[in-house]
N, CA, C and O atoms as a printed pandas DataFrame, in Angstrom:
     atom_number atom_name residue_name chain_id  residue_number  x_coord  y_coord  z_coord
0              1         N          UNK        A               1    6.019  182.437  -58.124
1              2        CA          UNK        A               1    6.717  181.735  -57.079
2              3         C          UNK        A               1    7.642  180.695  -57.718
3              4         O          UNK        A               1    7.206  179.812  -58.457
4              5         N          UNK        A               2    8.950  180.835  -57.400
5              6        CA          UNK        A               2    9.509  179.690  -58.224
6              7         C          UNK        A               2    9.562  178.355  -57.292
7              8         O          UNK        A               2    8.998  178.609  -56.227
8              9         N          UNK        A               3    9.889  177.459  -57.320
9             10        CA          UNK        A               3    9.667  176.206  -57.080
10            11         C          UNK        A               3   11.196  175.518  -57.066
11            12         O          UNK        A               3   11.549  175.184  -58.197
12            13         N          UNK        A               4   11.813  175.343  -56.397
13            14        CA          UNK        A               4   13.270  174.966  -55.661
14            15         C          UNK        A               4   13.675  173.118  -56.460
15            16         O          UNK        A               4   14.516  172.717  -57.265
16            17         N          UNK        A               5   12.337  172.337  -55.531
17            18        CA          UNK        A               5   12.385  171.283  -56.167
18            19         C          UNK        A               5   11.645  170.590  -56.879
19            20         O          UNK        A               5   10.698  171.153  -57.429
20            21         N          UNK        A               6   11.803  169.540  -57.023
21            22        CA          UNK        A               6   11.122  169.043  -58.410
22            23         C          UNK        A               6   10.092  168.194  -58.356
23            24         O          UNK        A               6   10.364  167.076  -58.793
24            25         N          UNK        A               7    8.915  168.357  -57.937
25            26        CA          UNK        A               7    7.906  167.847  -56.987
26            27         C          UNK        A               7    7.429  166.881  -58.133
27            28         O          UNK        A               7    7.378  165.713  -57.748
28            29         N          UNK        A               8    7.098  167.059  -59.332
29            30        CA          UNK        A               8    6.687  165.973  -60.299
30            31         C          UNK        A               8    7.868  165.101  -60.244
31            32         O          UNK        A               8    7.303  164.042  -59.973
32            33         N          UNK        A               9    8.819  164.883  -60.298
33            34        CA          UNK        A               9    9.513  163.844  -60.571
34            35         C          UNK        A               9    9.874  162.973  -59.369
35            36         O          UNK        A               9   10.487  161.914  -59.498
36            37         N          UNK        A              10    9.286  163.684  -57.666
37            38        CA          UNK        A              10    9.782  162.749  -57.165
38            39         C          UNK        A              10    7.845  161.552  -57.082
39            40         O          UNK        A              10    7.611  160.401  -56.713
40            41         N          UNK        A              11    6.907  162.748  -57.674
41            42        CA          UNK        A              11    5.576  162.180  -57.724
42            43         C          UNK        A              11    5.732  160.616  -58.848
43            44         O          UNK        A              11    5.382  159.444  -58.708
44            45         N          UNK        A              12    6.363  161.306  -59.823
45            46        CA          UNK        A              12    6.942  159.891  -60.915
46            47         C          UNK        A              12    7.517  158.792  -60.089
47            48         O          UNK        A              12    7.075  157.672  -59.831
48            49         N          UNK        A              13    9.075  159.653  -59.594
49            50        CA          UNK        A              13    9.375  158.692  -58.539
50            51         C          UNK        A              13    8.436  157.770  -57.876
51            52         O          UNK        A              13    8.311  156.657  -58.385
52            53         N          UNK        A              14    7.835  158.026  -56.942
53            54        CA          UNK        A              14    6.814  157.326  -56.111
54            55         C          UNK        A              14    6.170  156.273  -56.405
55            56         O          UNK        A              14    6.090  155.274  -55.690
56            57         N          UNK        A              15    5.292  156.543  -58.277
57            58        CA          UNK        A              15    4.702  155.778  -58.665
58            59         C          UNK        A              15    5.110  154.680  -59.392
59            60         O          UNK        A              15    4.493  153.669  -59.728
60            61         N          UNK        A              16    6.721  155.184  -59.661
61            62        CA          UNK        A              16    7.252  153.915  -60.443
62            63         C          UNK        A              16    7.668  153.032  -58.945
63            64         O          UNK        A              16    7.782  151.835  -59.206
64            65         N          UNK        A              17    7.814  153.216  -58.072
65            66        CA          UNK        A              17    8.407  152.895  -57.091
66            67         C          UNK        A              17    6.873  151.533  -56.885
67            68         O          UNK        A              17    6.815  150.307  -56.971
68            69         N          UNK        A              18    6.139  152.338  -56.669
69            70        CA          UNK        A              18    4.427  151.500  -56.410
70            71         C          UNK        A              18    4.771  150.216  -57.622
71            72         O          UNK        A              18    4.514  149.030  -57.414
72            73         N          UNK        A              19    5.072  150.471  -58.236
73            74        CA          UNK        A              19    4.697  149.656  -59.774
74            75         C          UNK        A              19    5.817  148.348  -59.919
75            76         O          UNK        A              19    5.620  147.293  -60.522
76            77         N          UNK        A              20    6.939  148.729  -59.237
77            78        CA          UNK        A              20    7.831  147.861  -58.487
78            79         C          UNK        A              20    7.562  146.966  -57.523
79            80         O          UNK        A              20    8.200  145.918  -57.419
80            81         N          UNK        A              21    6.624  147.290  -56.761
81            82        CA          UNK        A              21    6.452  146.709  -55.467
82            83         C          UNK        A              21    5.786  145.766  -55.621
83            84         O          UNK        A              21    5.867  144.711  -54.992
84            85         N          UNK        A              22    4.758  146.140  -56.812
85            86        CA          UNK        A              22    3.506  145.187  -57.106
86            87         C          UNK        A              22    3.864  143.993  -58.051
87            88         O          UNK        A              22    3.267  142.920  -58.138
88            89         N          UNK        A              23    5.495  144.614  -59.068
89            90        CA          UNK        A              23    5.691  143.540  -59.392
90            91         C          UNK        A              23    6.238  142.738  -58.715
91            92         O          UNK        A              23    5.947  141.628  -59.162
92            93         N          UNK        A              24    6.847  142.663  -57.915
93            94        CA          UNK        A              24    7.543  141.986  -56.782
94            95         C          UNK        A              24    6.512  141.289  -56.021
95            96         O          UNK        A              24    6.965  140.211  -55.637
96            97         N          UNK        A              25    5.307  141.475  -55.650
97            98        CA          UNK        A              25    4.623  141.013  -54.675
98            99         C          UNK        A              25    3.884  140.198  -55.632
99           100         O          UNK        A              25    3.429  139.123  -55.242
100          101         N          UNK        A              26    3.714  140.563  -56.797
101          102        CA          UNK        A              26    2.214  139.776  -57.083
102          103         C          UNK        A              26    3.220  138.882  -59.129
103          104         O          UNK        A              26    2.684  138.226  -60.022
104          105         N          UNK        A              27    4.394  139.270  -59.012
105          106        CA          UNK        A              27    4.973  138.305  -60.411
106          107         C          UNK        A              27    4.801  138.873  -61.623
107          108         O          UNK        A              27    5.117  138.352  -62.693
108          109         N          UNK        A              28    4.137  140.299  -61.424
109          110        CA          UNK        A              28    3.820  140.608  -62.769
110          111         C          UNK        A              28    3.694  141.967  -62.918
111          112         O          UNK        A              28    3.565  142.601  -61.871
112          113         N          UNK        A              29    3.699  142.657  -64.090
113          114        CA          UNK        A              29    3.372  143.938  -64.239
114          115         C          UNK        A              29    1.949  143.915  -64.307
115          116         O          UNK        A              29    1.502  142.903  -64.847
116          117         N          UNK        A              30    0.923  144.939  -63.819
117          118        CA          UNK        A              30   -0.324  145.262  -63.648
118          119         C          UNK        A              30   -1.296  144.544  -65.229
119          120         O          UNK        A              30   -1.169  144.882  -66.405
120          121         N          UNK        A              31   -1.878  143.878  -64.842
121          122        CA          UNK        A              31   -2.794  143.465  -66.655
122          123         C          UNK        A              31   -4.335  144.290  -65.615
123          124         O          UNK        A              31   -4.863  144.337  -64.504
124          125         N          UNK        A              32   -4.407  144.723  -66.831
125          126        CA          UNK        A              32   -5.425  145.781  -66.862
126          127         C          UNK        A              32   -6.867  145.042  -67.221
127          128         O          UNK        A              32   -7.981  145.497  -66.962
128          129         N          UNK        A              33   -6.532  143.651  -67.954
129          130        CA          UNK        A              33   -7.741  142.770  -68.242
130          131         C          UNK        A              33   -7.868  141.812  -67.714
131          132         O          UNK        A              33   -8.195  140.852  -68.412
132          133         N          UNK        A              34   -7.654  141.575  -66.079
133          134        CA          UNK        A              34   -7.815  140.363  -64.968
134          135         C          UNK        A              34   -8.973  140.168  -64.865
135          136         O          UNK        A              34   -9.340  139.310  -64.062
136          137         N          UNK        A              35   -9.902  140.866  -65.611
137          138        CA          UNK        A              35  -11.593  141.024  -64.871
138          139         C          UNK        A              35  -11.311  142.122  -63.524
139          140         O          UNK        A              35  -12.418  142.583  -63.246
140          141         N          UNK        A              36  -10.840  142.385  -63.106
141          142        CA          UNK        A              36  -11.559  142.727  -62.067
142          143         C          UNK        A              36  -12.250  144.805  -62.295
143          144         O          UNK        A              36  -11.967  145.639  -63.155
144          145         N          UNK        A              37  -13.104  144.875  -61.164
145          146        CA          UNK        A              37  -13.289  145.718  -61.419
146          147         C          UNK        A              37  -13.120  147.010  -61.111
147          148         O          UNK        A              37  -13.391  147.456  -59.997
148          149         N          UNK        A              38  -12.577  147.836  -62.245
149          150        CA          UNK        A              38  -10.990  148.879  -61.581
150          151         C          UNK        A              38  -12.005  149.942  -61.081
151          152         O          UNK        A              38  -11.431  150.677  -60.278
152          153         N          UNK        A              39  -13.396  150.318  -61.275
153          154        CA          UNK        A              39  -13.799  151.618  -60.606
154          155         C          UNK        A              39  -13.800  151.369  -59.209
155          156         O          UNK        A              39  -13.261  152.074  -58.355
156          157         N          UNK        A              40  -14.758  149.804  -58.941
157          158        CA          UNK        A              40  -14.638  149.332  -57.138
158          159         C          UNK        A              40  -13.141  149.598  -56.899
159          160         O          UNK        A              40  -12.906  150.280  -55.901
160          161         N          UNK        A              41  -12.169  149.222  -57.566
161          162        CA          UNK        A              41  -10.966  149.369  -56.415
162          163         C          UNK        A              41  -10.340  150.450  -56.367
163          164         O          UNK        A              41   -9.506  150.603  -55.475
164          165         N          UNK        A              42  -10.593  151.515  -57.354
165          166        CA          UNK        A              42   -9.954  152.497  -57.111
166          167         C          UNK        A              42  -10.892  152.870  -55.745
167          168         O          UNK        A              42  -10.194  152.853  -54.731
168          169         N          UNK        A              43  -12.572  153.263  -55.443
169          170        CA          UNK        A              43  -13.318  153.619  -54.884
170          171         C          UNK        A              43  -13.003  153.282  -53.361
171          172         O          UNK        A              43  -13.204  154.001  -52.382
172          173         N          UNK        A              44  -12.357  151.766  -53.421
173          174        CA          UNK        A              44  -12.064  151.344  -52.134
174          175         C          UNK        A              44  -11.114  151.600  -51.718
175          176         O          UNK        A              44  -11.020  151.692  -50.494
176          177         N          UNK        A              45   -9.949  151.836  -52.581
177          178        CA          UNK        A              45   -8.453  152.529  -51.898
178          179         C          UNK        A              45   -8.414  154.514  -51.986
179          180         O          UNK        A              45   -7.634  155.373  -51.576
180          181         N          UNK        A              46   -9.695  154.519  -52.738
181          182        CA          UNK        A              46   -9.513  156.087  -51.982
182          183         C          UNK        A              46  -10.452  156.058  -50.940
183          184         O          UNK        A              46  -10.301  157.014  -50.179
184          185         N          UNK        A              47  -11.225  155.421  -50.683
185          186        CA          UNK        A              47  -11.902  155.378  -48.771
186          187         C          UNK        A              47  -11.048  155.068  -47.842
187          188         O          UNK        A              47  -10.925  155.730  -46.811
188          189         N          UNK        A              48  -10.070  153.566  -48.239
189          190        CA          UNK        A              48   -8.845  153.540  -47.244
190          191         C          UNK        A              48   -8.188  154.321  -47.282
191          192         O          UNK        A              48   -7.576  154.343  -46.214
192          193         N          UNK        A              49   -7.682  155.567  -48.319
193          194        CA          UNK        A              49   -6.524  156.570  -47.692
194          195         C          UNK        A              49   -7.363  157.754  -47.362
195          196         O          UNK        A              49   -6.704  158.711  -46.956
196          197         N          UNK        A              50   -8.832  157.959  -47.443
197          198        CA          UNK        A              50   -9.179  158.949  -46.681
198          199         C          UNK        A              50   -9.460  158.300  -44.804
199          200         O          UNK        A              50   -9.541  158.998  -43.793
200          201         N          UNK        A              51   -9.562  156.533  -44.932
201          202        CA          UNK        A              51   -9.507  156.647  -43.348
202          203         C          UNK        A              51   -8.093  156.638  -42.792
203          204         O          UNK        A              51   -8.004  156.558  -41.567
204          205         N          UNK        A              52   -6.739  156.721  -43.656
205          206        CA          UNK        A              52   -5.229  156.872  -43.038
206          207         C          UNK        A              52   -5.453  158.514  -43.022
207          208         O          UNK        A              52   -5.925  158.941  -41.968
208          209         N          UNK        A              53   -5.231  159.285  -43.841
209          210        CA          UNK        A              53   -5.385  160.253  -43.680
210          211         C          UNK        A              53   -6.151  161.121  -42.471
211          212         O          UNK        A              53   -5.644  162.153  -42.032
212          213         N          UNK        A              54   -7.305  160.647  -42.026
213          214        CA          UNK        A              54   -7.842  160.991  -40.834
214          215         C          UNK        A              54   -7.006  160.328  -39.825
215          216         O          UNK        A              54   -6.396  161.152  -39.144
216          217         N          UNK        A              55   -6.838  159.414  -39.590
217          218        CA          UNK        A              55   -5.777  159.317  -38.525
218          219         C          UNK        A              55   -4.786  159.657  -38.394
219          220         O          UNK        A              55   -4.238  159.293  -37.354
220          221         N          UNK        A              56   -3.996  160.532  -39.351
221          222        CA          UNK        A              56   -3.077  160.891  -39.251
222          223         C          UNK        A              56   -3.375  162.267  -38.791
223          224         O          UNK        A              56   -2.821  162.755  -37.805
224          225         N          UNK        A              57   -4.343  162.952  -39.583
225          226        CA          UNK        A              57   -4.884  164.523  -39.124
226          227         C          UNK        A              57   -5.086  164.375  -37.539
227          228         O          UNK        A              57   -4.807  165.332  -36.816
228          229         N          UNK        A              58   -5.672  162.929  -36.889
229          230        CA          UNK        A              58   -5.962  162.845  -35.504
230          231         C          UNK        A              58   -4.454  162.858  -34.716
231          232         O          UNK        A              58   -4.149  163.511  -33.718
232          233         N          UNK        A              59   -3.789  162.110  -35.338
233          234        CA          UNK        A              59   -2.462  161.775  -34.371
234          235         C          UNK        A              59   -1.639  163.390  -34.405
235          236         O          UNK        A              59   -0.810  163.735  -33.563
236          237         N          UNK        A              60   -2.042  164.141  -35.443
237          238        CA          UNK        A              60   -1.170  165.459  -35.599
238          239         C          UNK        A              60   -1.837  166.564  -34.828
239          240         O          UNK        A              60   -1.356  167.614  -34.402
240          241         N          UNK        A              61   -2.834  166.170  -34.762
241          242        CA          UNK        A              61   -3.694  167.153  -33.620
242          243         C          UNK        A              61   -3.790  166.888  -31.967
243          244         O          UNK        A              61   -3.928  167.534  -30.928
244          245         N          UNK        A              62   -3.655  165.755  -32.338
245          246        CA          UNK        A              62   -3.374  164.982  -30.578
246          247         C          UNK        A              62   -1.766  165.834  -29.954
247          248         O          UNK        A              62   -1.489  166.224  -28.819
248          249         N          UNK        A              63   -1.046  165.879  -31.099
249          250        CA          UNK        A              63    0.402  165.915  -30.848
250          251         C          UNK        A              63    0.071  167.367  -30.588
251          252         O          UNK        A              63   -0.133  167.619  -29.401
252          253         N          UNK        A              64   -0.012  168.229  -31.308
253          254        CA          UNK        A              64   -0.314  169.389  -30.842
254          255         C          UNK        A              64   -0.853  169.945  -30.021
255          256         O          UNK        A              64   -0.284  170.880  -29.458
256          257         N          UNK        A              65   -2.156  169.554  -29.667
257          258        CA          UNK        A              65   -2.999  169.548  -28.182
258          259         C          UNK        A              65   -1.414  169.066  -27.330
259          260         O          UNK        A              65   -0.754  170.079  -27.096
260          261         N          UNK        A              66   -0.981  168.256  -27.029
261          262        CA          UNK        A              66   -0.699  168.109  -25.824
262          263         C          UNK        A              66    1.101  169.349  -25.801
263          264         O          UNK        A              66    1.642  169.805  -24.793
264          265         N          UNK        A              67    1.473  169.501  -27.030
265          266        CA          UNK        A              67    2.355  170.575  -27.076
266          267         C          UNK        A              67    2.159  172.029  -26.586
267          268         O          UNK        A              67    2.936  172.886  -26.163
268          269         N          UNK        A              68    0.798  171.980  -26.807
269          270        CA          UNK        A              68   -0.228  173.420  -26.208
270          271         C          UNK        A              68    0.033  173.125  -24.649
271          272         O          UNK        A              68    0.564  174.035  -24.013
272          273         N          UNK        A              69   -0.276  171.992  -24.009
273          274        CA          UNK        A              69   -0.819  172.022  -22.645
274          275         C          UNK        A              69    1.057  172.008  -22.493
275          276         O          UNK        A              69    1.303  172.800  -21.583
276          277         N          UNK        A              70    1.985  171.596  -22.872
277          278        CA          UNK        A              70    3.354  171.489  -22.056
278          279         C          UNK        A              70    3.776  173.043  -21.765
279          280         O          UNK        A              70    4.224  173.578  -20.750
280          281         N          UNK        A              71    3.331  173.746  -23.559
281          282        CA          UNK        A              71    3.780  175.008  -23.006
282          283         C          UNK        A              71    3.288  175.531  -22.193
283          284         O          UNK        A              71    3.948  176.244  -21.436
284          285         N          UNK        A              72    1.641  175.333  -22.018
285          286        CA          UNK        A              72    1.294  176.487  -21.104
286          287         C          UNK        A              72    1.105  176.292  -19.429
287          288         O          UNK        A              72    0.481  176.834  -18.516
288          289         N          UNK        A              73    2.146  175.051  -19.642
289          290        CA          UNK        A              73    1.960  174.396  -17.764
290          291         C          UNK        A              73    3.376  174.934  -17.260
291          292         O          UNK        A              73    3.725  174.753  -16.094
């Protein structure tokens, strides 16, 4: 299957984009030796994007349910 666009680079994209934001918000590029502790936060921001992610699966299914009932009224 060939592949049209360039899905790693806009994934690069993205993350340099993240890495921007944070310097902007927080004065600094990421120090990796703040203390804190990186397994808890990774652990906690992949629970928060599995609870966005479910709401989004909800809002896309809601949308559809009611696309079902327009057509078939």
């Amino acid at each position: 299957m060939k592949v049209k666009k360039k899905f790693n680079k806009e994934i690069i994209d993205l993350v340099k984009e993240r890495l921007t934001i944070g310097k902007r918000e927080y004065g600094t590029q990421i120090n990796v030796h703040d203390g804190r502790d990186w397994n808890q936060e990774a652990l906690e921001e992949i629970l928060d994007c599995c609870v966005y992610v479910a709401a989004r699966v909800l809002q896309l299914k809601d949308l559809a349910d009611r696309k079902i009932k327009e057509y078939e009224s």
